[in-house]
Short mmCIF file of C-alpha atoms in Angstrom, two decimals:
data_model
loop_
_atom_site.label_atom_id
_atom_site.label_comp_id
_atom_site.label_asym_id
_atom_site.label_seq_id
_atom_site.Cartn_x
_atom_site.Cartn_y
_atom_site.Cartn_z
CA UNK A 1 40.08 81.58 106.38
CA UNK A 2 38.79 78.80 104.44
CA UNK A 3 35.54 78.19 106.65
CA UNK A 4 34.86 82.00 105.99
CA UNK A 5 34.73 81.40 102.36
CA UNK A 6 32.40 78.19 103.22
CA UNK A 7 29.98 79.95 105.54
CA UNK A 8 29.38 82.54 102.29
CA UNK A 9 29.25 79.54 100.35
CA UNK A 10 31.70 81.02 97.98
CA UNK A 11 35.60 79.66 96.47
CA UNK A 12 38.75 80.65 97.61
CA UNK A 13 39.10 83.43 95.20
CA UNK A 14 36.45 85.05 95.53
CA UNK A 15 36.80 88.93 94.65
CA UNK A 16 35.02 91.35 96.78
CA UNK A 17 31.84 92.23 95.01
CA UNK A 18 31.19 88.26 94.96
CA UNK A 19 31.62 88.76 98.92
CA UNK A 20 29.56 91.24 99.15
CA UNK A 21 26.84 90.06 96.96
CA UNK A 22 26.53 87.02 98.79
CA UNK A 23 26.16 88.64 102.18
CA UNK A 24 23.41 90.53 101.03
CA UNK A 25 22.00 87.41 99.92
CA UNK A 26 22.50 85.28 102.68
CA UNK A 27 22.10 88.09 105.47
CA UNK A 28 18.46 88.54 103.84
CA UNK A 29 17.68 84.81 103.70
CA UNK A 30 18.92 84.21 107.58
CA UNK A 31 17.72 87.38 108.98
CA UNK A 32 16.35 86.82 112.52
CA UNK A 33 12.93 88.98 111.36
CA UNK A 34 12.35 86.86 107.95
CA UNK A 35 13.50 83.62 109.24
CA UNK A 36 12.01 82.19 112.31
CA UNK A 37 14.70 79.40 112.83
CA UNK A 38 16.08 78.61 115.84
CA UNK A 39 19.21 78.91 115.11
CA UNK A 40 18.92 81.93 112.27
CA UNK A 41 20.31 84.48 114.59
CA UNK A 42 23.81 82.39 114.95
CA UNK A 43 23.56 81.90 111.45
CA UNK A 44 23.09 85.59 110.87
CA UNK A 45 26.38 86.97 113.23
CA UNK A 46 28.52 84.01 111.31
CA UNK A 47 27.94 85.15 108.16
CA UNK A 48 28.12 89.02 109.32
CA UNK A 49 31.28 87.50 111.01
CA UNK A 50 32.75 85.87 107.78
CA UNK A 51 31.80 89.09 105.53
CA UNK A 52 33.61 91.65 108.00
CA UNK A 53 36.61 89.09 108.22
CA UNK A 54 37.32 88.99 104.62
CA UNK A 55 36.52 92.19 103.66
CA UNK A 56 39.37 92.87 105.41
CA UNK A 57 42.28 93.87 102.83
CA UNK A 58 45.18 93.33 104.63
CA UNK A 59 44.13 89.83 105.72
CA UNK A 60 43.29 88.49 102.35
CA UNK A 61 46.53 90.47 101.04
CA UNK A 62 48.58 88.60 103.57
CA UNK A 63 46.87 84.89 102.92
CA UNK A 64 47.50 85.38 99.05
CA UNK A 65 51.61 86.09 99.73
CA UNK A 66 51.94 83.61 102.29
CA UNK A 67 49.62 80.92 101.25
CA UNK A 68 50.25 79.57 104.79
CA UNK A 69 46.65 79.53 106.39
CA UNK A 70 46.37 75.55 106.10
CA UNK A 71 49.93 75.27 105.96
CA UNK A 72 52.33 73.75 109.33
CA UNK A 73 54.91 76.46 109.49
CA UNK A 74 58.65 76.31 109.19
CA UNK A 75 61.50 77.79 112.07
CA UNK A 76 62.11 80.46 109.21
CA UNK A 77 58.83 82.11 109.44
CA UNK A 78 57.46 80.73 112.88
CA UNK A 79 57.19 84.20 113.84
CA UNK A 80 55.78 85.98 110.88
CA UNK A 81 52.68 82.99 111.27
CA UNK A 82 52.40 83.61 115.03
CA UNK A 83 51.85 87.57 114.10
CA UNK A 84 49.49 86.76 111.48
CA UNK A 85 47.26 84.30 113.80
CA UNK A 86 47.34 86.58 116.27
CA UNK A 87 45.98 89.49 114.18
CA UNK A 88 43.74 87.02 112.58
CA UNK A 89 42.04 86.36 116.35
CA UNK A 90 41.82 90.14 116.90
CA UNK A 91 40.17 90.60 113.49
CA UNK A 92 37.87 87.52 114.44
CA UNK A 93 36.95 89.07 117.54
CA UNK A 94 36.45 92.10 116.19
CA UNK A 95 34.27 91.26 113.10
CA UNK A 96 31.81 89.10 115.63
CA UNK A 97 31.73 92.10 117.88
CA UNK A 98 31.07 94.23 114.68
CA UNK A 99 28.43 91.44 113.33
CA UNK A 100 26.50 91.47 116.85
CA UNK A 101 25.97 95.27 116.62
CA UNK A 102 24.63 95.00 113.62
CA UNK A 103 22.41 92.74 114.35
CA UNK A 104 21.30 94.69 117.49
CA UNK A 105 21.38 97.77 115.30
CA UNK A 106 19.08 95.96 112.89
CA UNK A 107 16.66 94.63 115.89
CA UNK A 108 16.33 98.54 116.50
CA UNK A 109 15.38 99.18 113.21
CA UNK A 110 13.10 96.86 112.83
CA UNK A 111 11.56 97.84 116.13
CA UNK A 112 11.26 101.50 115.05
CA UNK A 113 9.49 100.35 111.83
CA UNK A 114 7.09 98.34 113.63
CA UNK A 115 6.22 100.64 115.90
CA UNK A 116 5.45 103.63 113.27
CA UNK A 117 2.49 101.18 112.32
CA UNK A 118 3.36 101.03 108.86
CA UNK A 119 4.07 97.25 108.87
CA UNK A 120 0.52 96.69 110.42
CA UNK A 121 -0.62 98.99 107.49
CA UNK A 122 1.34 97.10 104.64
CA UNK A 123 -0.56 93.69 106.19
CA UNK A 124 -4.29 94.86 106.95
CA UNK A 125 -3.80 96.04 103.24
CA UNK A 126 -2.07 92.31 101.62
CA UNK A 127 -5.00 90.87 103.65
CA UNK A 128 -7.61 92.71 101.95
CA UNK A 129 -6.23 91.82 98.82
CA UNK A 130 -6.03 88.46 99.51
CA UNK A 131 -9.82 88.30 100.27
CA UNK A 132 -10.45 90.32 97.32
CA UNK A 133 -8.38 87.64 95.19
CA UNK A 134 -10.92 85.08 96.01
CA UNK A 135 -13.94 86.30 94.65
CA UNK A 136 -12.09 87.72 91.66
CA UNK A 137 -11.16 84.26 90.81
CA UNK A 138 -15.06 82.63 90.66
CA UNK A 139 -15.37 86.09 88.78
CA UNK A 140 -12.91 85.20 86.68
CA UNK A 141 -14.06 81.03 86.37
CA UNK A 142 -17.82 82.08 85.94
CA UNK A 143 -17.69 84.81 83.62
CA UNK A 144 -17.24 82.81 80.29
CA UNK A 145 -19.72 80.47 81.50
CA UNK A 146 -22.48 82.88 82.20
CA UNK A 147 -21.68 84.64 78.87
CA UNK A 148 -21.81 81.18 76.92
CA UNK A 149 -24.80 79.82 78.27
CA UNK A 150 -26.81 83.44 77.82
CA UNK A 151 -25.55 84.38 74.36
CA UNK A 152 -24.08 82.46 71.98
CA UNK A 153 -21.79 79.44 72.09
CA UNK A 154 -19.06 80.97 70.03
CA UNK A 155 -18.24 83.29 72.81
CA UNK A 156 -16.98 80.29 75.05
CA UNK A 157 -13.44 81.63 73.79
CA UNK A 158 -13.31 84.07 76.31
CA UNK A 159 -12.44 80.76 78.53
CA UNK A 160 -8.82 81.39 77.07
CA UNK A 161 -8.38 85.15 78.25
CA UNK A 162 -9.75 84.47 81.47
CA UNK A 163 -9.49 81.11 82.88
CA UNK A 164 -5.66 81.23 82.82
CA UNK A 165 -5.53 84.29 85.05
CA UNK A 166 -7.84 82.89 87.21
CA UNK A 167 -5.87 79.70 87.47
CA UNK A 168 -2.90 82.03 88.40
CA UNK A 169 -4.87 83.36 90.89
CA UNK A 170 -6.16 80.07 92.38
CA UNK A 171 -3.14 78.36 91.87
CA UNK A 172 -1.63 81.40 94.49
CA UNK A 173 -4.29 80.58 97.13
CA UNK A 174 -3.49 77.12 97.26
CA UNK A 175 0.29 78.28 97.44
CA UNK A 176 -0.36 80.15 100.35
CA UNK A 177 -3.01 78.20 102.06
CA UNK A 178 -1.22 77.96 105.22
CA UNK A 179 -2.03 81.10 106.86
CA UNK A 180 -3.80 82.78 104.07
CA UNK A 181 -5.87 85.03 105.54
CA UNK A 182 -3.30 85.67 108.16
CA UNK A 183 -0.13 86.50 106.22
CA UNK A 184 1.73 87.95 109.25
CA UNK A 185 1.89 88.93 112.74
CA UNK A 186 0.02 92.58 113.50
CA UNK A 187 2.71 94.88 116.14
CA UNK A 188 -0.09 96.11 117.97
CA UNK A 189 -2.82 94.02 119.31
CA UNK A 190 -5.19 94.90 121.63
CA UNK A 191 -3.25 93.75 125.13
CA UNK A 192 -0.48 95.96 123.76
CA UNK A 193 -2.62 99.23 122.47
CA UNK A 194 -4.05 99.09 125.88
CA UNK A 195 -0.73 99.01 127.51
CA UNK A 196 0.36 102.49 125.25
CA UNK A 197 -2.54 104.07 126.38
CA UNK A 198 -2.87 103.26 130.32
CA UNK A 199 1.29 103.07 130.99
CA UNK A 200 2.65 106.20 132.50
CA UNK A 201 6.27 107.44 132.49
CA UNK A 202 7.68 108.87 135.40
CA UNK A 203 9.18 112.14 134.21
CA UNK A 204 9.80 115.50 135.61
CA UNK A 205 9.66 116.91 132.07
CA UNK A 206 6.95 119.45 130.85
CA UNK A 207 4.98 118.35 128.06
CA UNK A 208 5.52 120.29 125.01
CA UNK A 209 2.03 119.78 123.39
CA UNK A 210 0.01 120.74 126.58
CA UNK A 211 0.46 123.45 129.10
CA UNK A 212 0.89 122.28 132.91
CA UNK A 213 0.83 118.32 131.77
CA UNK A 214 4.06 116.07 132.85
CA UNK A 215 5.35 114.28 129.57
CA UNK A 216 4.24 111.00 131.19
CA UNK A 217 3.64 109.08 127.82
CA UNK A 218 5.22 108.16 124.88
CA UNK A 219 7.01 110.72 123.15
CA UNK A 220 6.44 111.79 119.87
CA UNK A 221 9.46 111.06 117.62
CA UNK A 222 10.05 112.34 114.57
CA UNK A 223 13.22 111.37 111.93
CA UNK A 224 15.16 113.78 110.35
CA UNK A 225 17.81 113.79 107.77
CA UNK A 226 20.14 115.47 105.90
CA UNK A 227 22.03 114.63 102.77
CA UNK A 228 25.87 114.46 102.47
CA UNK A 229 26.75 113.02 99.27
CA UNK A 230 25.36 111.26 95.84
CA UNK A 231 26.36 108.38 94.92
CA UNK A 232 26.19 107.49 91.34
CA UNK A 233 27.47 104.48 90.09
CA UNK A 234 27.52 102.65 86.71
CA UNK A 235 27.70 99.88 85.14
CA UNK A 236 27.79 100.42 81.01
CA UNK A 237 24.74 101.22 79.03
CA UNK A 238 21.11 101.49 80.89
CA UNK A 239 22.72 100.18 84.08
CA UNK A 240 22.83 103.83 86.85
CA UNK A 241 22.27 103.48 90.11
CA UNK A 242 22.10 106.64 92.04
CA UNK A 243 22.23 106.20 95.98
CA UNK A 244 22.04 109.12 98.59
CA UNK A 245 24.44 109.18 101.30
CA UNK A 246 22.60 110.74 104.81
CA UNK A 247 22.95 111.92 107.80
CA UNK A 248 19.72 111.01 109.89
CA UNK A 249 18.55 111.62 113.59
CA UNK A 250 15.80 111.35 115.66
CA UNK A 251 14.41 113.87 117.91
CA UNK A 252 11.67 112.93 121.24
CA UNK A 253 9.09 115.85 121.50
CA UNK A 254 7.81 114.98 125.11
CA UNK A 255 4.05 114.19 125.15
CA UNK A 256 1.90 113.62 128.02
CA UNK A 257 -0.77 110.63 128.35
CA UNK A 258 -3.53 113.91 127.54
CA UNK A 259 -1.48 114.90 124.30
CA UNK A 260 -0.78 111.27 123.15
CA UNK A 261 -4.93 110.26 123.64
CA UNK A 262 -5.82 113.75 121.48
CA UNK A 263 -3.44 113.14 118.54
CA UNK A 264 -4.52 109.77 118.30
CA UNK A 265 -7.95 110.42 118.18
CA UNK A 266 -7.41 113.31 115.84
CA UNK A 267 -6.10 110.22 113.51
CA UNK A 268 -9.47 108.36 113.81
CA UNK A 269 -11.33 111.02 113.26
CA UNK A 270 -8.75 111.74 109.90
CA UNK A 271 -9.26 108.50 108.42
CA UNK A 272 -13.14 108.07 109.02
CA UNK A 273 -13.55 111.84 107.66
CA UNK A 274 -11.75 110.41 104.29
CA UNK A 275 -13.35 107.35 104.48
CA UNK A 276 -16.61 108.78 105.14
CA UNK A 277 -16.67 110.80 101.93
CA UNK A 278 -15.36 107.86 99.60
CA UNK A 279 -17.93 105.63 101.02
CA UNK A 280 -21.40 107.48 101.76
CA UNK A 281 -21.27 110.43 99.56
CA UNK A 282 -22.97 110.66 96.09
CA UNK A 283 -19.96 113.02 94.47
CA UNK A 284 -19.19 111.79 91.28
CA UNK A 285 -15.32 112.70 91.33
CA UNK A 286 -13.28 110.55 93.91
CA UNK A 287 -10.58 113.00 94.17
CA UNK A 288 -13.27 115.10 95.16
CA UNK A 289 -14.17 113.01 97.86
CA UNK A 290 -10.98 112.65 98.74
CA UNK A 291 -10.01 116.23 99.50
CA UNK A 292 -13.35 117.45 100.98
CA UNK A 293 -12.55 114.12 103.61
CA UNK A 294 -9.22 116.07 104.06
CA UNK A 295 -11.00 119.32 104.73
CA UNK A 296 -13.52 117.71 106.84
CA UNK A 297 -10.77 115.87 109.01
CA UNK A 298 -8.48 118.88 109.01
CA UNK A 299 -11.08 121.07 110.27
CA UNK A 300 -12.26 118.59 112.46
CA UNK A 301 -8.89 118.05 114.38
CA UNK A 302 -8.30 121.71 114.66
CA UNK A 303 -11.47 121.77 116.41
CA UNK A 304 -10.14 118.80 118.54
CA UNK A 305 -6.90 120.77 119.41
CA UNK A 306 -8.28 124.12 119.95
CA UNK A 307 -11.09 122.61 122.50
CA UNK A 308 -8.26 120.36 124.25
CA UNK A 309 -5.73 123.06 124.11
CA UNK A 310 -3.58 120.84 122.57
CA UNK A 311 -0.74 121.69 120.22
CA UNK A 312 -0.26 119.67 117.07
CA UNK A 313 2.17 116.93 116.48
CA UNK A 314 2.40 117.18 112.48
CA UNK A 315 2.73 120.72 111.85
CA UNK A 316 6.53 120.35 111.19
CA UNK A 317 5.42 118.61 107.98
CA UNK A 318 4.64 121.71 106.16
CA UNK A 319 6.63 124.47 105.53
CA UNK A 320 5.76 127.36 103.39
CA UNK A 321 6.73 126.16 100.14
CA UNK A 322 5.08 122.93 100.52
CA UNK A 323 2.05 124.93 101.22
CA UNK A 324 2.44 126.95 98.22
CA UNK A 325 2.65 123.76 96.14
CA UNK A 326 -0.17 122.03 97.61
CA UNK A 327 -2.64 125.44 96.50
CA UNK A 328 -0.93 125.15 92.98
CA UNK A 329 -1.90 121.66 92.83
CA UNK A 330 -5.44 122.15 94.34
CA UNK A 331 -5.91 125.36 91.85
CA UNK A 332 -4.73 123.01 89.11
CA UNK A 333 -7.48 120.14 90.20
CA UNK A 334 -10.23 123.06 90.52
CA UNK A 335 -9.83 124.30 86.60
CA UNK A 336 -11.06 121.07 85.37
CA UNK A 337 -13.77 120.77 87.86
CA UNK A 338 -17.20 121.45 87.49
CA UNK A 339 -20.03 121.99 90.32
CA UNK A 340 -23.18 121.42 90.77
CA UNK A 341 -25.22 122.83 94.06
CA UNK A 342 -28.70 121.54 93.06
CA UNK A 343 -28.61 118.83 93.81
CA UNK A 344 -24.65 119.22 94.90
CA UNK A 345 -22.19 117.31 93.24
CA UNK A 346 -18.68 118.02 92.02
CA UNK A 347 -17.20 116.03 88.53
CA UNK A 348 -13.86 116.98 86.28
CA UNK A 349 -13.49 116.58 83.09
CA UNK A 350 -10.88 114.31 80.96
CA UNK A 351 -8.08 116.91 81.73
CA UNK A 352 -7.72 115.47 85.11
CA UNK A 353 -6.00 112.53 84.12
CA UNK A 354 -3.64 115.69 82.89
CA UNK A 355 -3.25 117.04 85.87
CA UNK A 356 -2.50 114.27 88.10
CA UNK A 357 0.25 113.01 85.38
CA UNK A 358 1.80 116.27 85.82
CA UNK A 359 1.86 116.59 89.26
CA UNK A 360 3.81 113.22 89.17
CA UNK A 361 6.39 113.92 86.89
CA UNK A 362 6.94 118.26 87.34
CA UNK A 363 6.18 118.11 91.16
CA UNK A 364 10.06 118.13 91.79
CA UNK A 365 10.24 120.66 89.03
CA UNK A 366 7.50 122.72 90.47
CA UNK A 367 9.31 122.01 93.93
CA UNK A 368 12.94 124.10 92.81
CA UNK A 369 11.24 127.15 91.19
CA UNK A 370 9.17 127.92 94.12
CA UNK A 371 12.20 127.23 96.06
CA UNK A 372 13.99 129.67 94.11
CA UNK A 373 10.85 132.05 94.20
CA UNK A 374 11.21 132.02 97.91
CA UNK A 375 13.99 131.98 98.83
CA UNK A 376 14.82 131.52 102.52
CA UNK A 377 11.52 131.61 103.26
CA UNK A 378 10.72 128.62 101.69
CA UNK A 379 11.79 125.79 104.17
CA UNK A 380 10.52 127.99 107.14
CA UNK A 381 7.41 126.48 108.97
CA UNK A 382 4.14 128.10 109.59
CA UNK A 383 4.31 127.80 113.33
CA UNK A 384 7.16 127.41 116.18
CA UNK A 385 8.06 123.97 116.59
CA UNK A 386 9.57 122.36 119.59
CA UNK A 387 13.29 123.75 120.04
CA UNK A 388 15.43 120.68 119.60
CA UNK A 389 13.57 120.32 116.34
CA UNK A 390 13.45 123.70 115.50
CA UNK A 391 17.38 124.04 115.63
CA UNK A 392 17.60 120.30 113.57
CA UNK A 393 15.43 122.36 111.16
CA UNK A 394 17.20 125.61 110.41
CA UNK A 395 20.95 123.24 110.27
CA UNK A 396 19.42 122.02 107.19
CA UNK A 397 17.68 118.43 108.22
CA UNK A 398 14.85 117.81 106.52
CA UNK A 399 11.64 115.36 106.92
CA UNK A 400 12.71 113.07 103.61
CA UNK A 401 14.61 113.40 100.31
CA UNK A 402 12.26 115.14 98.31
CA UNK A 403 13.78 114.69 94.99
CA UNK A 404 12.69 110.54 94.64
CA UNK A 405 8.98 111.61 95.98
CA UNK A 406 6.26 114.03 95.44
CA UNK A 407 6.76 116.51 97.55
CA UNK A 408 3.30 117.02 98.08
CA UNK A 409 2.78 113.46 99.14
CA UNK A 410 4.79 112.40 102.17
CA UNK A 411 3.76 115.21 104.04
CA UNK A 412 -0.17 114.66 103.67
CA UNK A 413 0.60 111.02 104.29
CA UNK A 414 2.35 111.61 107.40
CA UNK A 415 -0.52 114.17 108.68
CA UNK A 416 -3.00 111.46 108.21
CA UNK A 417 -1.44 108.87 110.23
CA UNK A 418 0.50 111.06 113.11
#
């Protein structure tokens, strides 16, 4: 008992939410994905180990009566110890059994996250910001110099406002020196994106995306959910938490190599569509740029699918009420527009900033009245998805908990990317 309490780093009476607050602590420091020590997995099971062991109520209960853990026991309660070390091994046994499929469970996890390419995402994107931080930071150096030496000398104050930020910001590029432009390790390189695309699965299953094609690639997975219970817990004044309680699963569409290779490319073509318009057009509103890129790459991808005879892989992610949203919010962004067709250009006025702050805070709002509005045909999608899904659907699973996000965002973000 008493290394258990050790390997948490914690004393011997310890109450439960001090256990458990140090295994969250000490699980995150030693986990096998943040630290790269040889011996962090070890580390990890043995404190998973310790954490399941005392968490057990019935052991502590019985170490607090007895008090005979560390103690050599008498004839009078010989056999009262030997059934408490023996249910002490089986609890042992059983917590490191417990704390090894949790770390496998976590492995999988991780695995499914990298995968989804979000991680390589969330690091092209630090990267870029770390390159950007460099020539902010001579920005930031230079600027009261230039100003000084071209106007007057009295303006050499501004060396107080922004020399100290860009000492911050120098002093975090020295921090982080060692692999600074390389933060991280990206999922997929090259040798492996090459692998995706050329591997084949042996199946005798039908592809669901294309007619007459064997599902001999990846298939296309997508995670479902569906809330059981809130949580809400509290701690006195301005201290809620509110935590949802689901039930998730994950459903494999099979996908041939021919179906994999045209939503893919219908991603490219996507993100260069958006890019495309934020980068070479002259339209003076970027959130016009932004949604005639999503027109352009919409359009474009139907083309894609319809030429291929492809069936989409994203058009799960829209029901009819999200739809109705989305043309509330698009109506709402067109009122305060104004165009111009010679030459063509698109602007909004000051009411935009408006608009956008009310899509963030009534979106859910918005989201239960034309839920109500609807009715049951609210949640129903625009086209026939593939039956495992379909049935995952109409129990009540959904794509995400819409009441912590916009509802209008997840789904565009998730038709971008695939």
């Amino acid at each position: 008992m008493k290394e258990f309490f050790e390997i948490l780093e914690l004393s011997r009476n310890a109450t439960k939410e001090d256990i458990k607050n140090a295994y969250r602590r000490l699980a995150k420091k030693y986990h096998p994905d943040i630290n790269h020590s040889k011996n962090a997995q070890d580390k990890f099971i043995a404190i998973t180990e310790a954490y399941e062991f005392l968490m057990n109520h019935e052991v502590r209960q019985h170490t607090r009566e007895t008090g005979q853990v560390n103690q050599e026991p008498t004839s009078s309660d010989h056999q009262a110890n030997e059934e408490f070390e023996r249910f002490r091994r089986e609890t042992r046994e059983k917590a490191k059994r417990q704390s090894e499929m949790r770390y496998e469970e976590f492995k999988k996890q991780h695995e499914s996250f990298q995968e989804s390419g979000v991680n390589d995402l969330a690091l092209l994107f630090k990267i870029l910001v770390r390159i950007a931080i460099i020539p902010l930071s001579l920005f930031l150096l230079a600027l009261p110099v230039y100003i000084t030496l071209n106007n007057e000398w009295t303006n050499i104050f501004i060396l107080l406002v922004t020399w100290p930020f860009a000492g911050i910001l120098v002093w975090y590029i020295y921090d982080n020196r060692k692999g600074y432009f390389m933060p991280g390790k990206f999922y997929y390189s090259l040798e492996r994106i090459k692998h995706i695309y050329s591997e084949r699965v042996p199946t005798t299953q039908q592809c669901y995306y294309c007619y007459g094609e064997k599902a001999d690639s990846r298939p296309y997975k997508v995670e479902l959910l569906r809330q059981k219970d809130i949580k809400l817990r509290t701690g006195g004044f301005q201290q809620h938490n509110v935590s949802y309680v689901n039930e998730s699963v994950i459903i494999a569409v099979p996908r041939s190599r021919k179906a994999f290779i045209v939503h893919s490319l219908i991603t490219v073509v996507k993100i260069v569509s958006i890019l495309f318009f934020l980068i070479f057009t002259n339209i003076s509103s970027t959130i016009w740029k932004i949604i005639f890129g999503f027109i352009t790459g919409g359009l474009l991808g139907s083309l894609i699918l319809v030429l291929t005879r492809t069936r989409s892989n994203v058009s799960h992610l829209f029901n009819y009420g999200t739809i109705v949203r989305i043309c509330i919010w698009f109506l709402s962004v067109l009122t305060v527009s104004v165009f111009h067709f010679s030459p063509f250009d698109v602007s909004t006025s000051d009411f935009i900033y408006f608009v956008i702050t009310s899509i963030l805070l009534f979106d859910c709002l918005l989201m239960q009245l034309t839920d109500l509005l609807m009715g049951r045909h609210s949640p129903k999608r625009l086209f026939e998805q593939y039956p495992d899904l379909n049935k995952k659907l109409n129990d009540g699973f959904i794509e995400y908990n819409e009441v912590p996000v916009v509802s209008v965002i997840f789904p565009v973000f998730k038709w971008i990317i695939g």
